[in-house]
mmCIF file of N, CA and C in Angstrom:
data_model
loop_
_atom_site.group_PDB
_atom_site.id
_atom_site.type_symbol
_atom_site.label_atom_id
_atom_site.label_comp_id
_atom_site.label_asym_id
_atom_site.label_seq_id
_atom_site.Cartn_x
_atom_site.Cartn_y
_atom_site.Cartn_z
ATOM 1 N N UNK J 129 124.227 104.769 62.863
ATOM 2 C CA UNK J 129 125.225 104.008 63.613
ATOM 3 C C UNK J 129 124.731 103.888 65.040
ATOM 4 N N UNK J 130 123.955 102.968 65.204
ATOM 5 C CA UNK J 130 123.362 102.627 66.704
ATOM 6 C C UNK J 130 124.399 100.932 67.287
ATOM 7 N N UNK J 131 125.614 100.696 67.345
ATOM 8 C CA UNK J 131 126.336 99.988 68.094
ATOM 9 C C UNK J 131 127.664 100.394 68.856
ATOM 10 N N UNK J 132 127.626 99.759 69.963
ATOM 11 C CA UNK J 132 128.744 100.509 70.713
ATOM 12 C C UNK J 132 129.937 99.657 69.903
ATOM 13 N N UNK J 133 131.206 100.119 69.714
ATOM 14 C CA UNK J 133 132.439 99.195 69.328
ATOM 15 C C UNK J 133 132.938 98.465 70.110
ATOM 16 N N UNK J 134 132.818 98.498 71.561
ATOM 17 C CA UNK J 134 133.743 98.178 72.579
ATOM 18 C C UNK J 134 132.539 97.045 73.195
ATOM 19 N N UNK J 135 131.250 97.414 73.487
ATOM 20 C CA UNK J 135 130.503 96.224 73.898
ATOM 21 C C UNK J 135 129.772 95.198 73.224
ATOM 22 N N UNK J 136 129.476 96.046 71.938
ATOM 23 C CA UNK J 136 128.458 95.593 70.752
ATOM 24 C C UNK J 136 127.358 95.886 71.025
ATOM 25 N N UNK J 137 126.579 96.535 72.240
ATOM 26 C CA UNK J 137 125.398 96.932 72.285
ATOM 27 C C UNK J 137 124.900 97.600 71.035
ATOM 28 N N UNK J 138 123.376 96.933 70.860
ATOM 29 C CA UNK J 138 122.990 97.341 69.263
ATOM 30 C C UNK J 138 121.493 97.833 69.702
ATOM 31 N N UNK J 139 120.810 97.423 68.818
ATOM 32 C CA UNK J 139 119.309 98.073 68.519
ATOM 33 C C UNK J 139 118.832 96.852 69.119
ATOM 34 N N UNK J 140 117.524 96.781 70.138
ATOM 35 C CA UNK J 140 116.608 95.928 70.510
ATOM 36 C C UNK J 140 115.049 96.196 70.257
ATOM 37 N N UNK J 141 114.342 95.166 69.619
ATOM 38 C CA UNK J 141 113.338 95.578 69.284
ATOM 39 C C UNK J 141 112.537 95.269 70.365
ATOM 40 N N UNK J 142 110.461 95.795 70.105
ATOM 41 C CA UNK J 142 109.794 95.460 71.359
ATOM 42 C C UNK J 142 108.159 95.956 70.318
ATOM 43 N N UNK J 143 107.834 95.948 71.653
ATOM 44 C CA UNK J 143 106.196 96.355 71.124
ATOM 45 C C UNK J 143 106.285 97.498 72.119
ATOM 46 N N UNK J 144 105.356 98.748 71.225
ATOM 47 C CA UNK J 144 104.605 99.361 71.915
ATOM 48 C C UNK J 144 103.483 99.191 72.290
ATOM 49 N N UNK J 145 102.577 99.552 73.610
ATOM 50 C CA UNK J 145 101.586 99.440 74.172
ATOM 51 C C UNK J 145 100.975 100.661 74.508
ATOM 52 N N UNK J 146 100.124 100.850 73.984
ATOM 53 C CA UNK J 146 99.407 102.388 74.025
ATOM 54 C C UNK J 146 97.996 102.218 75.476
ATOM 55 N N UNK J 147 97.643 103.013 75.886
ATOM 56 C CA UNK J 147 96.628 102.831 76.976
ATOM 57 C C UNK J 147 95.551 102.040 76.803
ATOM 58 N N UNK J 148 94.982 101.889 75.346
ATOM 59 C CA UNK J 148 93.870 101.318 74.597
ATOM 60 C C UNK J 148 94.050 99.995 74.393
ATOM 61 N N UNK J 149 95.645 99.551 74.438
ATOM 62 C CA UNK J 149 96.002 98.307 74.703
ATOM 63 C C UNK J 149 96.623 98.122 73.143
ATOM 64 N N UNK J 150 96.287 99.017 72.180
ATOM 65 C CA UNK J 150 97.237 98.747 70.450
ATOM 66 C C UNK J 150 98.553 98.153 70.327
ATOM 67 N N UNK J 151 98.474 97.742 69.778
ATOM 68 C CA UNK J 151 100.316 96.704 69.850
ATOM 69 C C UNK J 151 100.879 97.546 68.258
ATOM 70 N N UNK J 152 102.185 98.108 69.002
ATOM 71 C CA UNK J 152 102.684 98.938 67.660
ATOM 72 C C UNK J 152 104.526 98.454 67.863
ATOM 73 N N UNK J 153 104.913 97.923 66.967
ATOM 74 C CA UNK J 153 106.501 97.317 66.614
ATOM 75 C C UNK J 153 107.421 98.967 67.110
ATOM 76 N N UNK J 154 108.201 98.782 67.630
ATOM 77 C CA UNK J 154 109.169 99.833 68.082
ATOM 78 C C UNK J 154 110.825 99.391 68.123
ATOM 79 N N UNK J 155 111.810 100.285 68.543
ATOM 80 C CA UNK J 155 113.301 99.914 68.607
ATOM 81 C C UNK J 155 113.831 100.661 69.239
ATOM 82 N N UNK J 156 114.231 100.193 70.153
ATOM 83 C CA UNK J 156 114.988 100.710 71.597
ATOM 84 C C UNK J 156 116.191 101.270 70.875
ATOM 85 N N UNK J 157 117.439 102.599 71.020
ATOM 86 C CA UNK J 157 118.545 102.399 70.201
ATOM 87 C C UNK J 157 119.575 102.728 71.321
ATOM 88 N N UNK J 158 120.544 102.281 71.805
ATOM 89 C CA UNK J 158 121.624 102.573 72.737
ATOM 90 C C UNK J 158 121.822 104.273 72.175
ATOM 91 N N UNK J 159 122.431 104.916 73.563
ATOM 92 C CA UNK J 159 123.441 106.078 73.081
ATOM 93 C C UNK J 159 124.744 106.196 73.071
ATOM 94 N N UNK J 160 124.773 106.349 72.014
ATOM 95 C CA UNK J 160 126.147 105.944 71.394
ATOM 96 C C UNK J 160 126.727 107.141 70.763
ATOM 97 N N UNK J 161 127.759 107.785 71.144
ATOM 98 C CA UNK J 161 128.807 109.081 70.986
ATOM 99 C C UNK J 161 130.054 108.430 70.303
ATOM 100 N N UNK J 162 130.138 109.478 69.510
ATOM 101 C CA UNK J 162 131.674 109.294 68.832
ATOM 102 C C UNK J 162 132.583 110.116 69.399
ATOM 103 N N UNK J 163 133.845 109.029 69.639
ATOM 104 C CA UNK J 163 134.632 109.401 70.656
ATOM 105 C C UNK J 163 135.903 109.125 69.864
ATOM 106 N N UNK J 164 137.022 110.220 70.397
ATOM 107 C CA UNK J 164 138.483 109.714 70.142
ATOM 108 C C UNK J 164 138.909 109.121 71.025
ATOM 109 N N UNK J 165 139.583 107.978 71.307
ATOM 110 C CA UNK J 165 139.948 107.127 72.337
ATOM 111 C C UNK J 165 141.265 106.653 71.758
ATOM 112 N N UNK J 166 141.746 106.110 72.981
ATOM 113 C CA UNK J 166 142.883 105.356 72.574
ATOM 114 C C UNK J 166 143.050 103.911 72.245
ATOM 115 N N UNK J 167 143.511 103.594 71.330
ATOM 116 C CA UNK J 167 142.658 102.335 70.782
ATOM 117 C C UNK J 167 144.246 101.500 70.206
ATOM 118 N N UNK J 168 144.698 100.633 71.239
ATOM 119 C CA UNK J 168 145.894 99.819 70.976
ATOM 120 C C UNK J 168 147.519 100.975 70.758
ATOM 121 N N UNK J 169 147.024 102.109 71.615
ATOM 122 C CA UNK J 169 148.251 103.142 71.736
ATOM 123 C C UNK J 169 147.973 104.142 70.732
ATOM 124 N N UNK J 170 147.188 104.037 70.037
ATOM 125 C CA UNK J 170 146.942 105.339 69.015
ATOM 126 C C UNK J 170 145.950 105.923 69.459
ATOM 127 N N UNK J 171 145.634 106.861 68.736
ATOM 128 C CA UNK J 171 144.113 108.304 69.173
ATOM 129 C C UNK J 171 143.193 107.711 67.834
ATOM 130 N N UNK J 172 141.952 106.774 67.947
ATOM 131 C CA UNK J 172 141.629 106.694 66.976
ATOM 132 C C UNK J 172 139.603 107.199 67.376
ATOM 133 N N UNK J 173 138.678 107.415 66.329
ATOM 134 C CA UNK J 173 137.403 107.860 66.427
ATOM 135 C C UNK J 173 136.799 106.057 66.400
ATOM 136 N N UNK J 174 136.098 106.217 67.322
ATOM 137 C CA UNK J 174 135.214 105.151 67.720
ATOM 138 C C UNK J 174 133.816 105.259 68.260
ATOM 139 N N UNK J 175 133.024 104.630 67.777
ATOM 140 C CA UNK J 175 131.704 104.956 68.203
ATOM 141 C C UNK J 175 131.395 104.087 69.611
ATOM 142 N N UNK J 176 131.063 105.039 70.693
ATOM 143 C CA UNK J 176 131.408 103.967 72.184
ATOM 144 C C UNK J 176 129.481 104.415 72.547
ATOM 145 N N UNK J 177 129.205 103.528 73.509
ATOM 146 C CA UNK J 177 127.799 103.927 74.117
ATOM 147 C C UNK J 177 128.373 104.594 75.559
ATOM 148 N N UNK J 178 127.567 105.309 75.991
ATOM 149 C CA UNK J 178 127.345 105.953 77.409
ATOM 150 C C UNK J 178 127.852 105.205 78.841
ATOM 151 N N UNK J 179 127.674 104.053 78.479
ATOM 152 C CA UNK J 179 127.865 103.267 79.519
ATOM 153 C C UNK J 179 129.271 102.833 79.729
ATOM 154 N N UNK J 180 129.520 102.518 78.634
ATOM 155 C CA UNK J 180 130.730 101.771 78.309
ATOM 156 C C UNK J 180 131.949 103.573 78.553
ATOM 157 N N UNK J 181 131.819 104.399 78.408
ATOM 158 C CA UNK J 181 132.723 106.024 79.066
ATOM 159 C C UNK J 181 132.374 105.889 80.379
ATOM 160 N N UNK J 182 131.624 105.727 81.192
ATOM 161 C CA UNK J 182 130.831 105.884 82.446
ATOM 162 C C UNK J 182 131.885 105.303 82.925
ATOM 163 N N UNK J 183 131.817 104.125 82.557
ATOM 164 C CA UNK J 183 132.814 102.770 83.287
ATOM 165 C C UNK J 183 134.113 102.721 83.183
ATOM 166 N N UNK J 184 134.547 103.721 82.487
ATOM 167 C CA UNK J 184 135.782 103.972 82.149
ATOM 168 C C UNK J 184 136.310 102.819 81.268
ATOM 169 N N UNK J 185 135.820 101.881 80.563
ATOM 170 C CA UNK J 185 136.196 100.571 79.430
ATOM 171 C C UNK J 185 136.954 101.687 78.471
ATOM 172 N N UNK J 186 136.635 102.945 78.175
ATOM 173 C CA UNK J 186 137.100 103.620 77.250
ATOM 174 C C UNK J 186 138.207 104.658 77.656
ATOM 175 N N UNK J 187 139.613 104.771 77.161
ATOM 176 C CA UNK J 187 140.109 105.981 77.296
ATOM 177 C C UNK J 187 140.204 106.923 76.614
ATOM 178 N N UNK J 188 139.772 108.452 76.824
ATOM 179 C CA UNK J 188 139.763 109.091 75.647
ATOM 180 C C UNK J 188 140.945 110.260 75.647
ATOM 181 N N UNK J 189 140.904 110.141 74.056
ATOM 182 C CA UNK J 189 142.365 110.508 73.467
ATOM 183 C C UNK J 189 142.449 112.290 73.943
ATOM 184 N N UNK J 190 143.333 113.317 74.350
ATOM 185 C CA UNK J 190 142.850 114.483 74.524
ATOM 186 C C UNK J 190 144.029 115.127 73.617
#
């Protein structure tokens, strides 16, 4: 489960580049915590990224 619920941040792909100059396929993955939040007045588990708690977009349920 690499997407946030609240932003949709997902998986981005890329190349790796090694010193020798090798081109190797790679995937960036957000961090993404499962969180109880409050979600339309209830306490529900949601998978949020880092950024999106930082910013406070999320309230979490205690």
């Amino acid at each position: 489960m690499a997407k946030c619920d609240v932003c949709g941040k997902g998986v981005s792909f890329g190349i790796k580049v090694s010193h020798s100059h090798r081109r190797a396929n790679r995937m960036w993955k957000p961090n993404v915590k499962k969180v109880k939040a409050i979600v339309n007045g209830t306490p529900k588990t949601v998978h949020v990224c880092t950024r999106c708690l930082r910013s406070g977009k999320v309230q979490r349920a205690v």
